[in-house]
């Protein structure tokens, strides 16, 4: 498909892999078209296990693709005639399945999955390469020359040894063809040989389409039966009998890794264990019954359980696993976890890790001992959720992390309409075992904030599920679900809070004008407080509303009230810290954000605010160190990337600043704030042309009334025009933009703080905005 060179990007000073068409075929329209098709297919993907496309261009008639330079070995080089360790194979398979799930979800079928197109870095990170044969789903059902093999003579598109039966025969194919090819790769890694191999291409195709591979155990006795089952399912001739999605494969592989780590899966050399595993694979009911029996014994009051209950003062409720991995029911597993967290938070003697922290472990195969150490908790709740039709199956267990003993465990089967009652039942069971005798909850979230309407509660759970994703699209979806919940049950206080919270995030995440969304948020919050004055979340949201209107004293009173109702609510501390920062009370702001950080140590948005406060205090070294630590937690959080970009600019590391800001713009969907910061990074690097280009686009949006002039001020100042920056800020104040409430704390406006015009404007924002 092309020649690949090691090259250097002279603008960003980074090594890249440069792929170009060979001179002899560059004039062939079909080769040029396929070359560009590869770039298109790969460029729409943004995933850690897919090679990244940086640029597609043409220079002096030569078409090129600049892509991520990946150092390591392909799987064919890694194997080199040997079998790989089982744990290594499982890790590779998990990452490859995750990459294919991303591609398939975007309608892309790779069509050339093979050992030579999957690389492993020295750190064990997998990268799927070369989408040169990729097809978009809309085109896959067309039987063109690319989906047929011409054995003699003619062109072979793809690699025969790794093709699916339908691809080899030139039939209609879809994403399941990639899964068959991945099955061949895994078989090769485990067995040390290909499952279908002939002396000629024709013989190989014949074996792919009609022969069954030899059992893996014949070549590698250490492969567990569950892994062989997974590979055999991938290699089913009939696509309908294979895995139907890469996500289903991913889940099975993750479960296999978990069971292998816990010792549940032993080597086949031990017959009794092999039989036990077969039962587990054939019917998970055996494990469920074992859990139920254990629970029955513990519920009678064992001494181990009693001793544990006396000493447990902290707990983490891990995200419940959605066994079916159905995106449409993900809200149920998330909702059950969140409901238990909220209910346990009512025990004053118990420290409960907040949702945003524990959900940082979602989808990760982290050992309970490691989680307990990271979060400093004595107990962990975990569970699984499976929906079959209108029936909901839930398994839950409570583990003492010090003794690794199960304090409690149970299995539930309820109608889907009873999901709310089930969550309460589970919470009550756990609470009863953790709460000291004779005590009860302290009422942090009063019962009247909830609802007994099952339909409304399910809509609320869906709303929170999407709201927590923090993207423009997800927030709009969340608003719709919250509004449906309110329509279904008008007296559901938390649903009204959800509506308000959705509006409050829209200026930052969707560029919606602040006055419009703030007014709508207030209507919902006032309704929620009328239904239940004791909701900490509602008072915190009202604090933000009043802050957007620059009614600082009342805003602070609401934050204090939220903290009084629930001192462990991290969002109240976080938003209160922002308000104090806007008012120039940096020491108090820092104190509050540290409390929020202690309560929710894995929250990326809280971490970004810690960094910003440190920057405003002139502690840039600490700010950079903190930012880099959080980047290890999540390298793709746009707000952290934004502040990190500014730190790089301040230190003269302009290529890093631009690259970081470009990533933030991409991940945020191109919000005005992120785009303005990117233009500023270009301006700091003396690259005025791209800065001006971005500025013009922002200016057009301002003229159409889509965004506030505030964002122009950031770019004007970076370009050195202080007067126009001041003018843009004045216009923003007059428009009522919520962004101006924090202009005194915007690190990009630091150089204006000594300007008398800016000082006067800040003083104006410290008074309540003019309202009828």
XYZ file of C-alpha atoms in Angstrom:
772
model
C 0.000 0.000 0.000
C 2.972 2.350 0.249
C 6.503 2.977 1.514
C 6.987 4.038 5.141
C 9.822 6.253 6.353
C 11.006 7.496 9.698
C 10.628 11.279 9.546
C 10.576 14.394 11.699
C 7.730 16.879 11.978
C 9.649 20.174 11.737
C 6.789 22.234 13.197
C 6.102 20.172 16.307
C 9.585 18.616 16.564
C 8.396 15.048 16.894
C 9.271 11.844 15.069
C 6.563 10.434 12.807
C 5.997 7.535 10.445
C 5.617 8.997 6.947
C 3.762 6.810 4.473
C 3.979 7.692 0.765
C 2.924 6.061 -2.484
C 5.869 4.551 -4.383
C 6.838 6.627 -7.415
C 6.003 3.811 -9.822
C 2.345 3.628 -8.829
C 1.638 7.195 -7.657
C -0.012 7.995 -10.996
C -2.422 5.066 -10.781
C -5.821 6.603 -9.899
C -6.978 3.438 -8.104
C -3.845 3.285 -5.918
C -4.121 6.980 -5.100
C -7.774 6.520 -4.217
C -7.062 3.541 -1.955
C -4.189 5.399 -0.294
C -6.470 8.324 0.547
C -9.187 5.894 1.610
C -6.823 4.485 4.233
C -6.209 7.955 5.599
C -9.915 8.717 5.725
C -10.795 5.483 7.481
C -8.082 5.823 10.113
C -8.431 9.572 10.670
C -11.965 9.277 12.058
C -10.668 6.980 14.804
C -9.351 8.322 18.089
C -8.445 5.439 20.343
C -5.326 4.530 22.356
C -5.052 1.170 20.545
C -5.276 2.606 17.010
C -2.382 4.380 15.307
C -3.101 8.112 15.104
C -3.166 10.032 11.811
C -1.569 13.465 12.197
C -1.793 14.832 8.673
C -2.644 13.954 5.066
C -1.088 16.062 2.339
C 0.696 16.341 -0.979
C 4.117 17.838 -1.698
C 5.615 18.101 -5.180
C 3.134 15.551 -6.461
C 3.818 13.058 -3.665
C 0.839 12.108 -1.524
C 1.731 11.345 2.081
C 0.213 10.421 5.422
C 2.035 11.507 8.585
C 1.119 9.173 11.424
C 2.099 8.265 14.942
C 5.511 6.623 15.175
C 5.106 3.363 17.067
C 8.172 1.635 18.426
C 7.885 -2.055 19.178
C 7.260 -5.333 17.399
C 4.440 -6.689 15.313
C 2.815 -9.822 16.679
C 4.471 -11.862 13.949
C 7.867 -10.540 15.085
C 6.969 -11.015 18.730
C 6.009 -14.647 18.220
C 8.866 -15.687 15.931
C 7.842 -19.346 15.988
C 7.185 -19.504 19.733
C 3.990 -19.557 21.764
C 3.268 -16.526 23.921
C 2.441 -16.552 27.622
C -1.309 -16.885 28.212
C -1.539 -13.695 30.291
C 0.275 -11.839 27.502
C -2.131 -13.177 24.879
C -5.162 -12.182 26.930
C -3.829 -8.629 27.392
C -3.149 -8.312 23.658
C -6.584 -9.683 22.810
C -8.352 -7.286 25.186
C -6.674 -4.243 23.662
C -7.200 -5.411 20.075
C -10.878 -6.118 20.775
C -11.276 -2.645 22.266
C -9.704 -1.093 19.144
C -12.012 -3.054 16.835
C -15.021 -2.100 18.934
C -14.134 1.568 18.392
C -13.699 1.070 14.635
C -16.884 -0.962 14.255
C -18.895 1.524 16.288
C -17.885 4.146 13.701
C -18.904 1.939 10.819
C -15.392 0.869 9.824
C -14.449 -2.719 8.954
C -10.663 -3.240 8.843
C -10.650 -6.282 6.474
C -6.937 -6.996 6.968
C -6.487 -7.979 10.621
C -3.330 -10.097 10.854
C -0.258 -10.515 13.049
C 1.702 -8.098 10.890
C -0.861 -5.328 11.404
C -0.877 -5.407 15.204
C 2.085 -4.003 17.116
C 3.068 -4.193 20.765
C 5.204 -1.453 22.303
C 7.955 -2.198 24.856
C 5.416 -1.343 27.577
C 2.902 -3.869 26.290
C 0.611 -1.320 24.623
C -1.172 -2.703 21.549
C -1.673 -0.701 18.348
C -3.818 -1.804 15.409
C -2.257 -0.543 12.173
C -2.939 -0.134 8.487
C -6.533 0.580 7.579
C -5.518 0.379 3.913
C -8.243 -2.154 3.141
C -10.805 -0.648 5.477
C -14.356 -0.147 4.324
C -17.105 1.989 5.760
C -20.147 -0.032 6.781
C -22.309 1.683 4.148
C -20.052 0.221 1.452
C -19.400 -3.236 2.867
C -22.389 -4.885 1.257
C -21.049 -4.103 -2.225
C -19.231 -7.073 -3.756
C -16.401 -5.256 -5.471
C -12.968 -6.429 -6.560
C -11.549 -5.752 -3.109
C -13.727 -8.405 -1.450
C -12.677 -11.221 -3.820
C -9.508 -13.242 -4.084
C -8.185 -14.007 -7.547
C -5.928 -16.979 -7.056
C -4.339 -17.267 -10.498
C -3.585 -14.945 -12.064
C -4.631 -11.660 -10.481
C -4.493 -9.449 -7.445
C -4.889 -10.751 -3.883
C -6.322 -7.990 -1.701
C -5.786 -8.855 1.931
C -3.860 -11.767 3.398
C -5.348 -15.216 2.598
C -4.180 -16.944 5.806
C -6.133 -14.450 7.941
C -9.307 -14.063 5.893
C -12.802 -14.946 7.018
C -14.763 -17.483 4.935
C -17.083 -14.806 3.578
C -14.173 -12.550 2.639
C -12.252 -15.386 0.976
C -15.299 -16.330 -1.108
C -16.077 -12.757 -2.131
C -19.381 -12.705 -0.286
C -21.060 -9.913 1.647
C -19.114 -9.208 4.841
C -19.475 -7.034 7.901
C -17.627 -6.337 11.161
C -17.810 -10.019 12.150
C -15.238 -10.749 9.445
C -12.655 -8.827 11.516
C -13.514 -10.960 14.535
C -12.801 -14.172 12.584
C -9.411 -12.747 11.549
C -8.646 -11.792 15.136
C -9.474 -15.370 16.129
C -6.788 -16.571 13.699
C -4.277 -14.162 15.250
C -5.054 -15.377 18.781
C -4.883 -19.031 17.741
C -1.472 -18.343 16.199
C -0.177 -16.660 19.352
C -1.353 -19.470 21.629
C -0.649 -22.519 19.455
C 2.448 -21.213 17.689
C 0.955 -21.975 14.277
C -1.865 -20.862 11.991
C -5.202 -22.663 12.233
C -5.653 -22.780 8.443
C -2.574 -23.175 6.286
C -2.135 -24.851 2.902
C 0.600 -25.297 0.344
C -1.215 -22.937 -2.024
C -3.628 -20.064 -1.730
C -6.445 -22.238 -3.043
C -5.751 -24.916 -0.429
C -5.645 -22.307 2.332
C -9.014 -20.902 1.238
C -10.467 -24.398 1.161
C -9.393 -24.983 4.773
C -10.729 -21.597 5.902
C -14.121 -22.272 4.379
C -14.603 -25.953 5.260
C -12.077 -27.304 7.805
C -12.017 -27.064 11.592
C -8.737 -26.136 13.295
C -6.937 -28.597 15.566
C -7.604 -28.114 19.306
C -5.314 -25.512 20.832
C -4.607 -27.821 23.797
C -2.746 -30.124 21.406
C -0.063 -27.455 20.997
C -0.268 -25.542 24.274
C -1.511 -27.439 27.330
C -1.407 -24.281 29.488
C -4.270 -22.592 27.576
C -7.379 -22.569 29.805
C -10.559 -24.096 28.321
C -12.330 -20.739 28.509
C -9.723 -19.158 26.228
C -10.067 -22.020 23.745
C -13.847 -21.567 23.828
C -13.439 -17.859 23.029
C -11.120 -18.577 20.086
C -13.388 -21.308 18.745
C -16.354 -18.963 18.872
C -14.358 -16.385 16.907
C -13.540 -19.026 14.280
C -17.108 -20.125 13.597
C -17.681 -20.400 9.819
C -21.190 -18.945 10.086
C -21.015 -15.259 11.128
C -24.282 -15.695 13.048
C -22.571 -18.202 15.362
C -19.564 -15.964 16.075
C -19.337 -13.144 18.544
C -21.782 -10.539 17.289
C -19.661 -7.607 18.429
C -16.127 -6.824 19.520
C -17.606 -5.472 22.755
C -19.020 -8.930 23.620
C -15.582 -10.399 22.974
C -13.981 -7.687 25.105
C -16.271 -8.510 28.043
C -15.517 -12.241 27.876
C -11.784 -11.569 27.720
C -11.941 -9.165 30.669
C -13.867 -11.747 32.682
C -11.303 -14.382 31.733
C -8.468 -12.140 32.875
C -10.244 -11.428 36.144
C -10.915 -15.096 36.812
C -7.349 -16.030 35.883
C -5.961 -13.420 38.288
C -8.216 -14.586 41.108
C -7.241 -18.221 40.585
C -10.715 -19.331 39.482
C -9.243 -20.653 36.231
C -6.488 -23.228 36.587
C -4.470 -25.038 33.964
C -6.173 -27.939 32.169
C -3.726 -30.391 33.780
C -6.021 -30.356 36.829
C -9.216 -32.179 35.740
C -11.408 -31.145 38.672
C -10.722 -27.478 38.105
C -11.313 -27.891 34.374
C -14.718 -29.442 35.072
C -15.542 -26.571 37.435
C -14.651 -24.064 34.744
C -16.770 -25.865 32.160
C -19.728 -25.593 34.472
C -18.986 -21.900 34.955
C -18.857 -21.338 31.197
C -21.909 -23.451 30.447
C -24.101 -22.001 33.183
C -23.067 -19.127 35.416
C -25.850 -20.271 37.715
C -23.397 -22.459 39.665
C -21.429 -19.409 40.763
C -24.634 -17.582 41.598
C -25.864 -20.447 43.776
C -22.523 -20.615 45.567
C -22.784 -16.913 46.307
C -26.351 -17.299 47.520
C -25.403 -20.180 49.843
C -22.502 -18.165 51.257
C -24.831 -15.229 51.771
C -27.359 -17.396 53.593
C -24.684 -18.530 56.048
C -23.384 -15.031 56.615
C -26.849 -13.575 57.085
C -27.287 -15.842 60.088
C -24.599 -13.775 61.792
C -21.166 -15.349 61.602
C -18.490 -14.130 63.946
C -16.327 -13.044 61.048
C -19.086 -10.840 59.754
C -19.791 -9.355 63.179
C -16.168 -8.549 63.799
C -15.847 -6.878 60.441
C -18.964 -4.781 60.971
C -17.576 -3.354 64.189
C -14.504 -1.924 62.490
C -15.681 -0.748 59.068
C -15.698 3.037 58.850
C -15.082 3.544 55.125
C -16.454 1.982 51.953
C -16.256 2.134 48.165
C -19.184 1.005 46.020
C -17.641 -0.087 42.747
C -19.525 0.346 39.447
C -21.775 -2.657 38.984
C -20.879 -4.623 35.856
C -23.398 -4.623 33.012
C -22.983 -8.292 32.093
C -24.762 -8.046 28.741
C -22.795 -4.886 27.927
C -25.891 -3.401 26.327
C -25.480 0.396 26.069
C -29.248 0.800 26.359
C -29.230 -0.758 29.844
C -25.955 0.717 31.085
C -27.935 3.274 33.054
C -29.298 0.466 35.243
C -25.918 -0.824 36.396
C -24.651 2.732 36.896
C -27.869 3.732 38.634
C -27.790 0.871 41.103
C -24.215 1.736 42.072
C -25.026 5.417 42.422
C -28.166 4.724 44.426
C -26.251 2.581 46.913
C -23.600 5.298 47.242
C -26.237 7.946 47.932
C -28.049 5.799 50.491
C -24.876 4.800 52.336
C -23.857 8.454 52.460
C -26.697 8.850 54.947
C -24.673 6.985 57.598
C -22.821 9.745 59.422
C -20.201 7.379 60.861
C -19.274 5.994 57.433
C -16.934 7.594 54.880
C -18.331 6.781 51.425
C -16.157 7.308 48.348
C -18.057 9.518 45.862
C -19.359 8.344 42.532
C -16.914 10.220 40.308
C -13.954 8.568 42.031
C -15.144 4.952 41.984
C -16.407 5.289 38.423
C -12.819 6.028 37.441
C -12.281 2.278 37.826
C -15.137 1.373 35.494
C -14.088 -1.060 32.801
C -10.651 -1.541 34.371
C -9.413 -4.840 35.736
C -8.049 -3.500 39.011
C -7.548 -5.837 41.962
C -9.694 -5.110 45.030
C -6.590 -4.901 47.213
C -5.179 -2.182 44.963
C -8.465 -0.267 44.998
C -8.647 -0.524 48.785
C -5.109 0.829 49.051
C -5.700 3.647 46.541
C -8.916 4.808 48.207
C -7.977 3.903 51.787
C -11.225 2.021 52.449
C -11.984 -0.912 54.708
C -14.842 -2.391 52.661
C -15.844 -2.679 49.014
C -19.225 -3.381 47.434
C -19.245 -4.949 43.974
C -21.885 -6.545 41.821
C -23.270 -7.520 38.439
C -26.468 -6.622 36.603
C -28.136 -8.617 33.838
C -31.394 -7.664 32.138
C -33.282 -10.376 30.255
C -36.475 -8.989 28.788
C -38.368 -7.382 31.640
C -36.494 -9.367 34.314
C -33.545 -7.881 36.199
C -30.921 -10.139 37.825
C -28.526 -8.531 40.296
C -25.682 -10.056 42.299
C -24.001 -8.035 45.032
C -21.406 -8.656 47.704
C -19.734 -6.739 50.510
C -16.053 -7.540 51.107
C -13.865 -6.690 54.101
C -10.638 -5.630 52.392
C -8.546 -6.241 55.483
C -9.473 -9.904 55.873
C -10.691 -10.446 52.284
C -13.763 -12.061 53.846
C -17.235 -11.683 52.440
C -19.404 -9.900 54.996
C -22.556 -10.237 52.961
C -23.703 -11.369 49.548
C -27.000 -11.941 47.782
C -28.673 -12.555 44.442
C -31.890 -10.794 43.420
C -34.361 -11.347 40.593
C -36.992 -8.679 40.065
C -39.155 -7.186 37.364
C -37.567 -4.214 35.642
C -40.338 -2.023 36.988
C -39.122 -2.879 40.514
C -35.590 -1.504 39.922
C -36.079 1.366 42.356
C -37.336 -0.903 45.122
C -34.468 -3.302 44.454
C -31.847 -0.564 44.838
C -33.374 0.441 48.148
C -33.438 -3.190 49.280
C -29.749 -3.712 48.489
C -28.795 -0.423 50.156
C -30.798 -1.296 53.255
C -29.205 -4.744 53.486
C -25.705 -3.258 53.329
C -26.560 -0.352 55.604
C -27.947 -2.722 58.222
C -24.615 -4.523 58.353
C -22.514 -1.386 58.517
C -24.582 0.877 60.750
C -23.822 0.548 64.466
C -26.670 -0.945 66.489
C -29.373 1.513 67.471
C -28.343 4.180 64.947
C -29.847 5.362 61.689
C -28.956 7.603 58.792
C -28.548 11.312 59.408
C -30.847 12.330 56.579
C -28.325 14.019 54.334
C -30.583 13.358 51.363
C -34.116 13.327 52.662
C -36.541 10.741 51.365
C -38.801 13.371 49.868
C -36.159 14.110 47.250
C -36.779 10.628 45.797
C -39.810 9.065 44.144
C -41.755 5.826 44.261
C -42.571 6.145 40.566
C -40.443 3.437 38.893
C -40.739 4.949 35.392
C -39.671 8.394 36.582
C -36.745 6.943 38.475
C -35.518 4.990 35.451
C -35.662 8.177 33.385
C -33.715 9.962 36.121
C -31.036 7.239 36.088
C -30.713 7.572 32.312
C -30.348 11.321 32.728
C -27.551 11.024 35.295
C -25.854 8.385 33.164
C -25.591 10.786 30.225
C -24.956 13.893 32.352
C -21.858 12.314 33.859
C -20.313 11.822 30.404
C -19.839 15.621 30.155
C -20.095 16.116 26.385
C -22.377 18.489 24.507
C -24.383 15.611 23.055
C -24.688 13.701 26.324
C -25.814 16.771 28.272
C -28.591 17.392 25.747
C -29.661 13.766 26.110
C -29.526 14.062 29.898
C -31.766 17.120 29.813
C -34.331 15.210 27.762
C -34.436 12.308 30.221
C -34.654 14.597 33.263
C -37.509 16.535 31.656
C -39.337 13.270 30.916
C -38.840 12.236 34.553
C -40.383 15.509 35.709
C -43.291 15.108 33.298
C -43.871 11.577 34.628
C -43.578 12.594 38.296
C -43.821 16.396 38.825
C -42.961 16.111 42.535
C -39.665 14.271 41.974
C -37.225 16.800 43.477
C -33.961 15.252 42.260
C -35.264 15.196 38.683
C -35.761 18.965 38.889
C -32.166 19.283 40.144
C -31.066 17.200 37.153
C -32.802 19.577 34.744
C -31.066 22.543 36.384
C -27.657 20.867 36.403
C -27.974 20.129 32.675
C -28.659 23.779 31.879
C -25.801 24.933 34.129
C -23.204 22.978 32.131
C -24.390 24.133 28.734
C -22.402 27.348 28.428
C -19.137 25.524 29.063
C -19.869 22.341 27.133
C -22.362 23.468 24.465
C -21.646 27.211 24.113
C -25.240 28.078 25.047
C -25.633 31.728 26.190
C -25.437 32.010 29.981
C -28.496 34.227 30.686
C -30.767 31.853 28.795
C -29.633 28.639 30.480
C -29.189 30.220 33.931
C -32.782 31.464 33.988
C -34.056 28.016 33.029
C -31.875 26.382 35.671
C -33.283 28.649 38.385
C -36.875 27.697 37.602
C -36.053 24.031 38.163
C -33.971 24.608 41.291
C -36.650 26.739 42.925
C -39.134 23.944 42.252
C -36.777 21.330 43.742
C -36.265 23.394 46.896
C -39.999 23.955 47.231
C -40.409 20.186 47.257
C -37.505 19.603 49.654
C -35.426 22.390 51.155
C -32.890 19.926 52.532
C -31.201 18.814 49.283
C -27.506 19.718 49.377
C -27.203 19.309 45.583
C -29.960 21.875 44.995
C -28.313 24.496 47.223
C -24.960 23.994 45.495
C -26.608 24.459 42.100
C -28.389 27.581 43.339
C -25.011 28.864 44.496
C -23.726 28.567 40.944
C -26.805 30.267 39.532
C -26.393 33.230 41.870
C -22.674 33.350 41.112
C -23.390 33.549 37.382
C -25.464 36.636 38.214
C -22.649 38.020 40.362
C -24.800 37.999 43.493
C -21.782 36.869 45.470
C -23.000 37.079 49.064
C -26.138 35.059 48.363
C -24.114 32.625 46.284
C -21.728 32.032 49.163
C -24.627 31.542 51.565
C -26.034 28.794 49.340
C -22.700 27.005 49.143
C -22.365 27.137 52.912
C -25.873 25.758 53.263
C -25.020 22.878 50.903
C -21.925 22.068 52.959
C -23.937 22.275 56.162
C -26.381 19.709 54.767
C -23.624 17.441 53.466
C -20.046 18.336 54.342
C -18.805 15.457 52.194
C -20.456 16.606 48.952
C -17.356 17.310 46.800
C -19.157 19.351 44.128
C -20.290 21.897 46.720
C -16.669 22.338 47.860
C -15.467 22.501 44.260
C -17.970 25.134 43.119
C -17.517 27.112 46.344
C -13.766 27.156 45.684
C -14.372 28.559 42.211
C -16.584 31.311 43.586
C -13.920 32.262 46.181
C -11.294 32.281 43.437
C -13.399 34.617 41.322
C -13.617 36.978 44.278
C -9.846 37.001 44.722
C -9.871 34.999 47.982
C -7.227 32.556 46.798
C -6.169 31.144 50.182
C -9.766 30.224 51.037
C -10.305 28.916 47.515
C -7.270 26.682 47.824
C -8.460 25.368 51.174
C -11.863 24.393 49.757
C -10.505 22.770 46.586
C -8.143 20.656 48.688
C -11.131 19.416 50.689
C -12.903 18.573 47.425
C -9.781 16.793 46.218
C -9.567 14.753 49.427
C -13.230 13.782 49.106
C -12.926 12.923 45.423
C -9.240 12.270 44.627
C -9.803 10.940 41.087
C -12.097 13.709 39.836
C -10.429 15.262 36.807
C -12.478 18.459 36.920
C -11.533 19.019 40.564
C -7.918 18.294 39.664
C -8.010 20.911 36.897
C -9.263 23.459 39.397
C -6.461 22.603 41.838
C -3.990 23.319 39.031
C -5.644 26.654 38.180
C -5.600 27.843 41.798
C -1.903 26.958 42.074
C -1.179 28.888 38.876
C -3.001 31.952 40.206
C -0.958 31.698 43.407
C 2.255 31.709 41.353
C 3.113 28.110 42.253
C 3.663 26.939 38.692
C 6.048 24.096 39.526
C 3.454 22.538 41.835
C 0.764 23.201 39.248
C 2.720 21.348 36.548
C 3.494 18.445 38.861
C -0.178 18.169 39.837
C -1.342 18.342 36.211
C 1.050 15.590 35.152
C -0.161 13.322 37.977
C -3.753 13.770 36.867
C -2.776 13.112 33.264
C -1.701 9.651 34.398
C -5.288 9.103 35.594
C -6.944 10.329 32.388
C -4.885 11.769 29.515
C -8.034 12.736 27.589
C -9.820 15.184 29.885
C -10.188 18.448 27.890
C -10.165 20.885 30.825
C -6.932 19.450 32.229
C -5.393 19.593 28.769
C -6.434 23.259 28.542
C -4.640 24.315 31.732
C -1.644 22.113 30.929
C -1.347 23.812 27.532
C -1.166 27.193 29.246
C 1.515 25.932 31.622
C 3.559 24.759 28.626
C 3.166 28.160 26.950
C 4.321 29.985 30.074
C 7.469 27.859 30.106
C 8.198 28.455 26.434
C 7.353 24.878 25.469
C 5.250 26.013 22.536
C 5.123 22.804 20.449
C 3.853 20.923 23.520
C 1.358 23.701 24.268
C -0.071 23.621 20.736
C -0.237 19.822 20.577
C -1.941 19.652 23.968
C -4.461 22.335 23.044
C -5.200 20.695 19.707
C -6.063 17.524 21.590
C -8.329 19.470 23.958
C -10.198 21.037 21.031
C -10.677 17.645 19.411
C -11.934 15.943 22.581
C -14.273 18.806 23.516
C -15.872 18.941 20.106
C -14.444 22.393 19.464
C -16.002 24.495 22.224
C -15.350 28.237 22.121
C -13.239 28.149 25.283
C -10.923 25.399 24.038
C -10.679 26.961 20.580
C -9.751 30.359 22.033
C -7.041 28.794 24.170
C -5.646 27.047 21.075
C -5.469 30.371 19.224
C -3.674 31.851 22.237
C -1.161 28.971 22.201
C -0.449 29.679 18.520
C -0.067 33.399 19.272
C 2.348 32.677 22.136
C 4.437 30.643 19.668
C 4.466 33.602 17.244
C 2.382 31.633 14.768
C -0.001 34.455 13.955
C -1.532 32.968 10.830
C -3.293 29.981 12.492
C -4.151 32.209 15.468
C -5.823 34.752 13.179
C -7.644 32.020 11.284
C -9.166 30.689 14.508
C -9.957 34.222 15.661
C -11.956 34.929 12.518
C -14.095 31.843 13.104
C -14.720 32.871 16.709
C -15.566 36.410 15.631
C -18.144 35.093 13.162
C -19.792 33.117 15.958
C -19.843 36.214 18.178
C -21.490 38.254 15.410
C -24.164 35.559 15.053
C -24.816 35.753 18.783
C -23.737 32.140 19.388
C -20.975 32.886 21.895
C -19.851 35.777 24.112
C -17.098 38.242 23.019
C -15.172 36.997 26.074
C -13.388 34.400 23.952
C -12.150 37.090 21.552
C -10.532 38.872 24.501
C -8.335 35.850 25.195
C -7.045 35.817 21.607
C -6.681 39.614 21.364
C -4.518 39.642 24.474
C -2.322 36.785 23.251
C -1.842 38.711 19.985
C -0.794 41.798 21.957
C -3.875 44.020 21.484
C -4.841 45.002 25.052
C -7.344 47.687 24.024
C -9.440 45.330 21.913
C -9.211 42.691 24.644
C -10.658 45.168 27.171
C -13.387 46.169 24.708
C -14.375 42.523 24.183
C -14.607 42.005 27.946
C -16.791 45.098 28.328
C -19.160 43.748 25.694
C -19.232 40.413 27.510
C -20.198 42.087 30.779
C -22.974 43.978 29.014
C -24.264 40.767 27.409
C -24.593 39.068 30.791
C -22.216 36.224 29.946
C -21.511 33.923 32.864
C -17.870 33.713 31.721
C -17.099 37.209 33.018
C -17.766 36.093 36.578
C -14.397 34.330 36.476
C -12.345 36.729 34.378
C -10.356 37.819 37.446
C -9.287 34.173 37.826
C -8.651 33.329 34.167
C -4.935 32.588 33.849
C -5.062 33.763 30.233
C -6.017 37.264 31.400
C -3.339 37.584 34.097
C -1.440 40.376 32.325
C -4.523 42.625 32.458
C -4.858 42.598 36.230
C -2.875 45.809 36.723
C -4.800 47.701 34.027
C -7.130 50.291 35.644
C -9.847 49.549 33.089
C -9.749 45.853 33.969
C -9.775 46.598 37.718
C -12.842 48.798 37.280
C -14.566 46.105 35.270
C -13.840 43.470 37.918
C -15.319 45.753 40.562
C -18.419 46.054 38.432
C -18.749 42.274 38.245
C -18.549 42.045 42.034
C -21.945 43.717 42.246
C -25.170 41.905 41.379
C -26.021 42.098 37.694
C -28.884 44.363 36.705
C -32.080 42.336 36.609
C -35.732 43.283 36.489
